């Protein structure tokens, strides 16, 4: 190694080893062809202590060094002397400076005006707009000409999440990944405990759901959870609403009678009749008011003031008058609903779950349930300890969760 | 069986046996608890002849009989004496009479003013608006107060498709279902022949595609097919465009260098940079005009006047300025593009493929390609001989198709 | 078409239309390039009547005609004048004459000595050995030099199964295919009814199971079904036994405590300890006798004289002393167990289920349950009305079935 | 924490951080409710240095402490003062002492007679037999009464593998997991380079394959690789052989003509004819000698003295005379074949691949290829840097690999 190769000294603090942060940092440096030398490493002596690391990173060229620093920056590595963040004005509406800082889903701080400011509404793949000593994660379509946009990585610090210590919830007992080969009844028990505890501690549970909830016969379970105050909001698409209402007013799903799973008379047209009925009444709310809709997920939402947002998609039948057909508008409504969420249940919908995943900071717990292994893997693969996947049949799993919720209640 | 049970005489014409129509009709009658008696059955003596059937259907109650008649109606069974179709006015905008006729994807005729009129723009799950001796399949949101809506089944005839006779194309050689256990090279050859012949016979090929085309390295293949005039239109979402343009201008996909599959420097932000670049230039078209985008799927679209429609979805990053963010508007644009389509290729996108499937009459050929068996099964399960599924890796399959297209050209 | 093209007249009897037999016959003739003419077609006038068809099949060459006749033979088409079956001696042990008749899973009769004899032990892909006026489906490894082997198709008649008429069981209510989008609770109810009724009518229920039963926490359900006399035999491999016994004696599965789904102390070695324990005691039976094994699937088998056969496989740990390590021997034991079976439950094992499927005549009911759609599709794709697939999570589904069985009992 | 709680001092050496070993050790201690204190941690200053750690582990009870020590033992943690390994005699044939040491797939050493001895034939889930200063991983069925069996963890050291440094092969460029969303052509290039380099460096490539190789048209590719000396041995089951030979002598697979993917005349019986033909000739070798088999995978094996082992399974048709029908015997043959293997290709077979995976030490490279994501995930989930998964269509992928191999050859 030649003496005059470019180098930089970075420092990191936190549970560096058990969060695997240090492992990833070292691997990233090596993978890009750089090298490192430990200058100082104060390992947390006990398991509750944090560690401190000072590391010298060296590379063949400044370009390469920049690449490495950029890469490990997202793991929380920062240059030793904080530099003031660079702010550039947006050149026009919905357009960013070329070197804008693109966010992760981890808590992010910018060093501005000699203070560290934490960005609000942390989301992935957004820019940060700084204004009046506040910093806000902002989607590109919401950027207006002249907005102050954070650029480059100087003065930006990412705080990586660490592994939760207590072992009382779902997220610590299933220590990694997802699999269909788990004891289902016990997993249902854990999920019920998580939901129960979240409600008890005045947390906010948001359910993201797809129509398979209805097809597999899971509607009454979700409706019951809403009625008992476990769900604080529903994010879905047109299909969940159409099929839930169809099952409520006609007792069918995909034209099959739910009570005995036989084909219903004229069942194939029931979902279109449902769409037409909602248009006839004006909206889902009007349909409940008129007494035409008197059970099911959306009935309970209306009755218990549980808000819902239905996002439109290209494959919608109708879509219902309640659907937000403009997807940019729907994204905004989704984000509002997710404000303050502490637990998000993703049930059988890849489209809406991925959308929601992109809107959540890494600190919000996610439980993703689907019968398809690869869907679950995709949803929970977000570099956080807080996402857990369950590969199961929703129609059999949800009743088990509800039963466990009742057990929780009765043991109090 | 009591003599005075309600009955009705229906008749059917066509390739009743080899299309399985008769089988389904008989099974539906039995499944609902009715019974039947053949009054006349003139089987097509030779394989090219059509058959004629007159059948008496009996049930315990008129309600049950109605249900049965409704059920077999969609198979092409019609009452012997044609009755005039019932037309009722739409009670208000975007609202239908309760007993509106809900369409199938098969060719449909209505007996009106003593003539059989064929419905235009045949699509599934729509109503039929009759006006000035024309009948048009219409989405509920396009219905205006007072429009004449077909109601009930009287005077409505469904023409079921029959099995194609010639064995020269993909659809007859793979006689059923889809499987990953097929000789891939030969299937690629057949698909190439279908595409080649469609172009030669001045047919219209529409490609519906998802971003996995880019991730698996299939972009150059699709770009080549556009350049050589095999594709007449592209239907997709924001993601295909973002990732195609990212791969064109940065050489990466999901942050990985496509040429050697290693992680690119700052690769994770390339897709957001891409979004920002398109906003900077104004649109994909402007980006091509400015010389910034000079290869890939969308470059070829612009250069060869191949139209595309990008439909927005709730999970979009950006979305790009070219995206139609309102899904009802996007559905209209999709339908326009599909007008006159003769072959539709569905490549690695369930969302857009299902949307397109619902917009197509049963007479349009569909080839659905995906690595996931259940996606393919869902896409081709539409009661027609014209849909074929291929379970394969798009990134390996598309180059084989392109190679076979070149072979076809060189043998002419 | 020239007059002197080769032709043959065949006849068919049965529920030709609703079984789709006639459809398949016509399609097969066309697909191979032949043509047909109906000479006589007496359609069953009522839905309970059978039909009779006399058909002239024509082809360009006698070779092609032979191919067609061979192809439609398996659908039940036979030449008008019964010819005596051709019998040739096996040239040596485990070797057949080149043109041996290869069986289907449908009931098969041979015209021999002026009588139609029904083959015993009907299985797929076997030969038929005729001896002393009996005909027996025989595996190639069981053939001995000189055995009389049926050759060619002359004098062989296949009886195709027809659609069951009554609608009381699982098989008629789910009229086709398999899907994860079904109301799970109701399907569990139907399956329970089938099992309950089979026991009540002194039928024979055989369960084919894989280790996911244990991993998903389904062992107690299966154990309960054995204890209550619903299962007449178990076919499995080494893994089901090892994991069931591990869960019984250590309370773990794959090293995880089943009762609370946390990793057990030294859990990773429990399955090898289990193997060692069984070897220590000598066999599963000895382990029960010694009081060491006192719950679970195999404990109940021993206690209630429910026989089981464990077939070895290349991936076995151990395998246990109870395992039949020679697969040819294991196949024979499996076949013995399946003798007289009326309902076969295939739970989460592709390997053993495919093996069993190949050993069953088409008249035996099969219910296949797996969380993987493509596994289920493969298992039930056997050209019979008697196979039904359920895509669900076994660990959540089995308790529902057991609960429904208890409901059945209590309502009697 | 009370002073007199039980504790133990362990030490570890190696690339503790970048191999994630330290992370896992800390997490395991916490997960079991223990705590730790760093006594000494000499981090490798540069990326090529190894680290040294001395850690005090404390727990509430000696039982718990034992559990923790056992758990972290498999990560390479050893007690500071090496104790002599405990050896107990096997109580009878095929039976181990209750506390036998159950192996991992990592290199393992035992401290015996004042020396560290490395165990031979390292495999997972076996015991270690010590005799005459040698230690050998041994399957339970091979243990004989009186054999010296390693018991407990004292004096046993596990050497964990570290991340490979060089970036020239497939295993470093795809740094984690498997996905269907990768650039297929480039992955094929990397795999070809690995195979090419392994041959050039006189390594040993073993292919484990299933019948989907044949069904998807991949046979010629594998045959070509054998002919060109890239494959040193084949491990498979009956099905690969039957279908490969069927495709060679009849040109069909599953009854479909491979050259044009149309149904062959009498195609359904071709696989049974194939079985009969091999029995007629006596064996695959005899069939090649007689000139009856003259192309395909097994023809090339015979012609180029490439050994193969066919393991029997319960679902076999036949099985062929060449199949080892006893699975315990087949396991022994498999292990012999794997001796000295440096690269193992697992192509489209879960059964045989899992079997092989259990027989391999963690130092052998594995490339697993399958169209099913969950199969691939299962195969490569073995706690090593050396396993890589590729989700693709084998029939399209293998020809690309062969083409790249040819490119490699021509560039030399």
CSV table of C-alpha atoms in Angstrom, one decimal, chain C residues 103-387:
chain,number,residue,atom,x,y,z
C,103,UNK,CA,-51.7,-49.5,-18.1
C,104,UNK,CA,-53.6,-46.4,-17.1
C,105,UNK,CA,-55.1,-45.8,-13.7
C,106,UNK,CA,-58.6,-46.6,-15.1
C,107,UNK,CA,-60.4,-49.9,-14.7
C,108,UNK,CA,-59.2,-52.2,-17.5
C,109,UNK,CA,-60.7,-55.3,-19.0
C,110,UNK,CA,-59.2,-57.8,-21.3
C,111,UNK,CA,-61.1,-60.1,-23.7
C,112,UNK,CA,-59.6,-63.5,-23.1
C,113,UNK,CA,-61.0,-66.9,-23.6
C,114,UNK,CA,-64.3,-65.3,-24.8
C,115,UNK,CA,-64.8,-63.4,-21.6
C,116,UNK,CA,-64.0,-59.9,-20.4
C,117,UNK,CA,-61.8,-60.2,-17.4
C,118,UNK,CA,-61.2,-57.1,-15.1
C,119,UNK,CA,-57.6,-56.6,-14.2
C,120,UNK,CA,-56.9,-56.6,-10.5
C,121,UNK,CA,-54.7,-54.1,-8.5
C,122,UNK,CA,-55.3,-51.4,-11.2
C,123,UNK,CA,-52.3,-49.1,-11.3
C,124,UNK,CA,-50.7,-46.8,-13.8
C,125,UNK,CA,-47.7,-47.6,-16.0
C,126,UNK,CA,-47.7,-51.3,-15.3
C,127,UNK,CA,-48.1,-54.4,-17.5
C,128,UNK,CA,-50.9,-56.9,-17.2
C,129,UNK,CA,-50.1,-60.5,-16.5
C,130,UNK,CA,-52.8,-63.0,-17.5
C,131,UNK,CA,-52.9,-66.4,-15.8
C,132,UNK,CA,-55.6,-68.9,-15.1
C,133,UNK,CA,-58.4,-66.6,-16.2
C,134,UNK,CA,-57.2,-63.8,-14.0
C,135,UNK,CA,-55.5,-60.6,-15.1
C,136,UNK,CA,-53.2,-58.6,-12.7
C,137,UNK,CA,-51.5,-55.3,-13.0
C,138,UNK,CA,-47.9,-56.1,-12.4
C,139,UNK,CA,-44.7,-54.0,-11.9
C,140,UNK,CA,-41.8,-54.8,-14.2
C,141,UNK,CA,-39.5,-55.9,-11.4
C,142,UNK,CA,-42.1,-58.5,-10.4
C,143,UNK,CA,-42.3,-60.1,-13.8
C,144,UNK,CA,-40.8,-63.5,-14.2
C,145,UNK,CA,-39.7,-65.2,-17.4
C,146,UNK,CA,-42.6,-66.8,-19.1
C,147,UNK,CA,-45.3,-64.8,-17.5
C,148,UNK,CA,-48.2,-64.1,-19.9
C,149,UNK,CA,-48.0,-60.4,-20.8
C,150,UNK,CA,-50.9,-58.6,-22.5
C,151,UNK,CA,-49.5,-57.0,-25.7
C,152,UNK,CA,-51.0,-54.4,-28.1
C,153,UNK,CA,-54.5,-52.9,-27.7
C,154,UNK,CA,-56.7,-55.5,-29.3
C,155,UNK,CA,-59.1,-57.0,-26.8
C,156,UNK,CA,-58.3,-54.4,-24.1
C,157,UNK,CA,-61.1,-52.1,-22.9
C,158,UNK,CA,-60.6,-49.1,-20.6
C,159,UNK,CA,-63.6,-48.0,-18.5
C,160,UNK,CA,-63.4,-44.3,-18.0
C,161,UNK,CA,-64.8,-42.9,-14.7
C,162,UNK,CA,-67.8,-40.6,-14.9
C,163,UNK,CA,-68.5,-37.5,-12.9
C,164,UNK,CA,-70.1,-38.3,-9.5
C,165,UNK,CA,-73.8,-37.4,-9.4
C,166,UNK,CA,-74.5,-36.7,-5.8
C,167,UNK,CA,-73.4,-33.4,-4.4
C,168,UNK,CA,-72.9,-34.3,-0.8
C,169,UNK,CA,-69.1,-34.5,-0.6
C,170,UNK,CA,-66.1,-32.4,-1.1
C,171,UNK,CA,-65.5,-33.7,-4.6
C,172,UNK,CA,-68.6,-32.3,-6.2
C,173,UNK,CA,-68.8,-29.0,-4.4
C,174,UNK,CA,-65.3,-28.0,-5.5
C,175,UNK,CA,-65.9,-28.6,-9.1
C,176,UNK,CA,-62.4,-28.1,-10.5
C,177,UNK,CA,-58.9,-27.4,-9.8
C,178,UNK,CA,-57.3,-26.0,-6.7
C,179,UNK,CA,-56.8,-22.6,-5.4
C,180,UNK,CA,-55.6,-20.8,-2.3
C,181,UNK,CA,-58.5,-18.4,-2.7
C,182,UNK,CA,-61.2,-20.5,-1.2
C,183,UNK,CA,-63.1,-20.1,2.1
C,184,UNK,CA,-60.9,-22.2,4.3
C,185,UNK,CA,-63.2,-22.9,7.2
C,186,UNK,CA,-65.9,-24.3,4.9
C,187,UNK,CA,-63.5,-26.5,3.0
C,188,UNK,CA,-62.3,-27.9,6.4
C,189,UNK,CA,-65.9,-28.7,7.2
C,190,UNK,CA,-66.3,-30.6,3.9
C,191,UNK,CA,-63.2,-32.6,4.3
C,192,UNK,CA,-64.2,-33.5,7.9
C,193,UNK,CA,-67.5,-34.7,6.6
C,194,UNK,CA,-65.8,-36.8,3.9
C,195,UNK,CA,-63.6,-38.4,6.6
C,196,UNK,CA,-66.5,-38.9,9.0
C,197,UNK,CA,-68.7,-40.5,6.4
C,198,UNK,CA,-65.9,-42.7,5.1
C,199,UNK,CA,-65.4,-44.1,8.6
C,200,UNK,CA,-69.2,-44.5,9.2
C,201,UNK,CA,-69.5,-46.4,5.9
C,202,UNK,CA,-66.6,-48.6,7.0
C,203,UNK,CA,-64.3,-47.2,4.3
C,204,UNK,CA,-60.6,-47.1,4.5
C,205,UNK,CA,-58.7,-43.8,5.0
C,206,UNK,CA,-55.0,-43.8,4.4
C,207,UNK,CA,-52.9,-40.7,5.2
C,208,UNK,CA,-49.7,-39.9,3.3
C,209,UNK,CA,-47.8,-37.3,5.2
C,210,UNK,CA,-44.6,-35.3,5.3
C,211,UNK,CA,-42.7,-33.7,8.1
C,212,UNK,CA,-44.3,-30.2,7.6
C,213,UNK,CA,-47.2,-31.7,9.6
C,214,UNK,CA,-44.9,-31.6,12.6
C,215,UNK,CA,-43.1,-28.3,11.8
C,216,UNK,CA,-46.4,-26.4,11.4
C,217,UNK,CA,-47.7,-27.9,14.7
C,218,UNK,CA,-50.2,-30.3,13.1
C,219,UNK,CA,-49.0,-33.5,14.9
C,220,UNK,CA,-51.7,-33.4,17.7
C,221,UNK,CA,-54.4,-33.1,15.0
C,222,UNK,CA,-53.2,-36.2,13.1
C,223,UNK,CA,-52.6,-38.0,16.4
C,224,UNK,CA,-56.1,-37.3,17.5
C,225,UNK,CA,-57.6,-38.5,14.2
C,226,UNK,CA,-55.7,-41.8,14.7
C,227,UNK,CA,-56.9,-42.1,18.3
C,228,UNK,CA,-60.5,-41.6,17.2
C,229,UNK,CA,-60.2,-44.2,14.5
C,230,UNK,CA,-60.4,-42.0,11.4
C,231,UNK,CA,-57.1,-43.2,9.9
C,232,UNK,CA,-56.6,-46.8,8.9
C,233,UNK,CA,-52.9,-46.5,7.9
C,234,UNK,CA,-50.0,-44.1,7.5
C,235,UNK,CA,-47.6,-43.9,4.5
C,236,UNK,CA,-44.6,-41.7,5.1
C,237,UNK,CA,-40.9,-41.5,5.1
C,238,UNK,CA,-38.2,-41.3,7.7
C,239,UNK,CA,-38.6,-37.6,8.3
C,240,UNK,CA,-42.2,-37.6,9.5
C,241,UNK,CA,-41.3,-40.3,12.1
C,242,UNK,CA,-38.1,-38.6,13.3
C,243,UNK,CA,-39.8,-35.2,13.7
C,244,UNK,CA,-43.0,-36.5,15.2
C,245,UNK,CA,-41.0,-38.5,17.8
C,246,UNK,CA,-38.7,-35.5,18.4
C,247,UNK,CA,-41.7,-33.3,19.1
C,248,UNK,CA,-43.2,-35.9,21.4
C,249,UNK,CA,-40.1,-36.5,23.5
C,250,UNK,CA,-38.4,-33.1,23.4
C,251,UNK,CA,-41.2,-30.8,22.5
C,252,UNK,CA,-39.3,-29.3,19.6
C,253,UNK,CA,-39.4,-29.3,15.9
C,254,UNK,CA,-36.4,-28.3,13.8
C,255,UNK,CA,-34.9,-27.3,17.2
C,256,UNK,CA,-37.7,-24.8,18.0
C,257,UNK,CA,-39.9,-25.3,21.0
C,258,UNK,CA,-43.4,-26.0,19.6
C,259,UNK,CA,-45.3,-24.6,22.6
C,260,UNK,CA,-43.9,-21.1,22.3
C,261,UNK,CA,-41.8,-21.1,19.1
C,262,UNK,CA,-38.6,-20.2,20.7
C,263,UNK,CA,-35.2,-21.9,20.1
C,264,UNK,CA,-34.7,-24.8,22.5
C,265,UNK,CA,-31.5,-25.5,24.3
C,266,UNK,CA,-29.3,-27.7,22.2
C,267,UNK,CA,-32.4,-27.9,19.9
C,268,UNK,CA,-30.3,-28.3,16.8
C,269,UNK,CA,-29.2,-31.8,17.9
C,270,UNK,CA,-32.6,-33.1,19.0
C,271,UNK,CA,-33.4,-34.8,15.7
C,272,UNK,CA,-30.2,-36.7,15.8
C,273,UNK,CA,-30.8,-37.6,19.5
C,274,UNK,CA,-34.2,-38.8,18.5
C,275,UNK,CA,-32.6,-41.1,15.8
C,276,UNK,CA,-30.2,-42.4,18.4
C,277,UNK,CA,-32.9,-43.0,21.0
C,278,UNK,CA,-34.9,-45.1,18.6
C,279,UNK,CA,-31.8,-47.2,17.7
C,280,UNK,CA,-31.2,-47.5,21.5
C,281,UNK,CA,-34.6,-48.9,22.1
C,282,UNK,CA,-34.6,-50.9,18.9
C,283,UNK,CA,-37.7,-49.6,17.1
C,284,UNK,CA,-40.6,-47.3,17.5
C,285,UNK,CA,-42.7,-50.1,18.8
C,286,UNK,CA,-40.1,-50.9,21.5
C,287,UNK,CA,-39.9,-47.2,22.4
C,288,UNK,CA,-43.7,-47.2,23.1
C,289,UNK,CA,-43.5,-50.4,25.0
C,290,UNK,CA,-40.8,-49.1,27.2
C,291,UNK,CA,-42.9,-46.0,27.9
C,292,UNK,CA,-40.3,-43.6,26.4
C,293,UNK,CA,-42.7,-42.5,23.6
C,294,UNK,CA,-46.1,-41.6,25.0
C,295,UNK,CA,-47.8,-39.2,22.6
C,296,UNK,CA,-47.8,-38.1,19.0
C,297,UNK,CA,-48.7,-39.7,15.6
C,298,UNK,CA,-46.6,-42.8,15.9
C,299,UNK,CA,-47.4,-43.4,19.6
C,300,UNK,CA,-51.1,-43.5,18.6
C,301,UNK,CA,-50.3,-45.8,15.6
C,302,UNK,CA,-48.7,-48.3,18.0
C,303,UNK,CA,-51.4,-48.0,20.6
C,304,UNK,CA,-54.3,-48.3,18.2
C,305,UNK,CA,-52.8,-50.9,15.9
C,306,UNK,CA,-52.8,-48.5,13.0
C,307,UNK,CA,-50.2,-49.8,10.6
C,308,UNK,CA,-47.6,-47.6,9.0
C,309,UNK,CA,-45.0,-48.0,6.3
C,310,UNK,CA,-41.9,-45.7,6.3
C,311,UNK,CA,-40.1,-45.6,3.0
C,312,UNK,CA,-36.4,-44.7,2.9
C,313,UNK,CA,-35.0,-41.9,0.8
C,314,UNK,CA,-31.5,-40.7,-0.1
C,315,UNK,CA,-31.9,-37.7,2.2
C,316,UNK,CA,-32.7,-39.6,5.4
C,317,UNK,CA,-30.9,-38.9,8.7
C,318,UNK,CA,-30.4,-42.4,10.2
C,319,UNK,CA,-32.7,-43.6,8.8
C,320,UNK,CA,-34.7,-45.1,11.8
C,321,UNK,CA,-34.6,-48.9,12.2
C,322,UNK,CA,-38.3,-49.0,11.3
C,323,UNK,CA,-37.6,-47.6,7.8
C,324,UNK,CA,-37.8,-49.9,4.8
C,325,UNK,CA,-34.5,-48.8,3.2
C,326,UNK,CA,-35.0,-50.7,-0.1
C,327,UNK,CA,-37.4,-48.7,-2.2
C,328,UNK,CA,-38.6,-51.6,-4.3
C,329,UNK,CA,-39.6,-53.4,-1.1
C,330,UNK,CA,-41.1,-50.2,0.2
C,331,UNK,CA,-43.3,-49.9,-2.9
C,332,UNK,CA,-44.6,-53.4,-2.2
C,333,UNK,CA,-45.5,-52.5,1.4
C,334,UNK,CA,-47.1,-49.2,0.2
C,335,UNK,CA,-49.3,-51.1,-2.3
C,336,UNK,CA,-50.4,-53.6,0.4
C,337,UNK,CA,-51.4,-50.8,2.7
C,338,UNK,CA,-53.4,-49.1,-0.2
C,339,UNK,CA,-55.4,-52.3,-0.9
C,340,UNK,CA,-59.0,-51.4,-0.4
C,341,UNK,CA,-58.4,-47.7,0.3
C,342,UNK,CA,-61.4,-45.5,-0.3
C,343,UNK,CA,-60.0,-42.2,0.7
C,344,UNK,CA,-56.4,-41.0,0.6
C,345,UNK,CA,-55.3,-37.9,2.3
C,346,UNK,CA,-52.0,-36.5,1.0
C,347,UNK,CA,-50.6,-34.0,3.4
C,348,UNK,CA,-47.5,-31.9,2.6
C,349,UNK,CA,-45.3,-34.5,0.9
C,350,UNK,CA,-44.8,-34.5,-2.9
C,351,UNK,CA,-42.4,-37.5,-3.0
C,352,UNK,CA,-44.6,-39.9,-1.2
C,353,UNK,CA,-47.9,-38.5,-2.6
C,354,UNK,CA,-46.7,-39.0,-6.2
C,355,UNK,CA,-45.6,-42.5,-5.4
C,356,UNK,CA,-49.1,-43.3,-3.9
C,357,UNK,CA,-50.9,-41.5,-6.8
C,358,UNK,CA,-49.2,-43.9,-9.2
C,359,UNK,CA,-50.4,-46.9,-7.2
C,360,UNK,CA,-54.1,-45.9,-7.0
C,361,UNK,CA,-56.9,-46.7,-9.5
C,362,UNK,CA,-58.8,-43.7,-10.6
C,363,UNK,CA,-61.8,-44.7,-8.5
C,364,UNK,CA,-60.2,-43.9,-5.2
C,365,UNK,CA,-60.8,-40.4,-3.7
C,366,UNK,CA,-57.8,-38.3,-3.1
C,367,UNK,CA,-57.6,-35.1,-1.1
C,368,UNK,CA,-54.2,-33.4,-1.5
C,369,UNK,CA,-53.3,-30.6,0.9
C,370,UNK,CA,-50.1,-28.4,0.6
C,371,UNK,CA,-49.2,-24.8,0.9
C,372,UNK,CA,-47.6,-24.9,-2.5
C,373,UNK,CA,-50.0,-24.4,-5.4
C,374,UNK,CA,-47.8,-26.2,-7.9
C,375,UNK,CA,-47.4,-29.3,-5.7
C,376,UNK,CA,-51.1,-29.6,-5.4
C,377,UNK,CA,-51.7,-29.1,-9.1
C,378,UNK,CA,-49.2,-31.9,-9.9
C,379,UNK,CA,-50.8,-34.3,-7.4
C,380,UNK,CA,-54.4,-33.9,-8.6
C,381,UNK,CA,-53.7,-33.8,-12.3
C,382,UNK,CA,-54.6,-37.4,-13.0
C,383,UNK,CA,-57.6,-37.3,-15.3
C,384,UNK,CA,-60.2,-38.2,-12.7
C,385,UNK,CA,-63.0,-36.5,-10.9
C,386,UNK,CA,-61.9,-38.0,-7.7
C,387,UNK,CA,-58.8,-35.9,-6.9
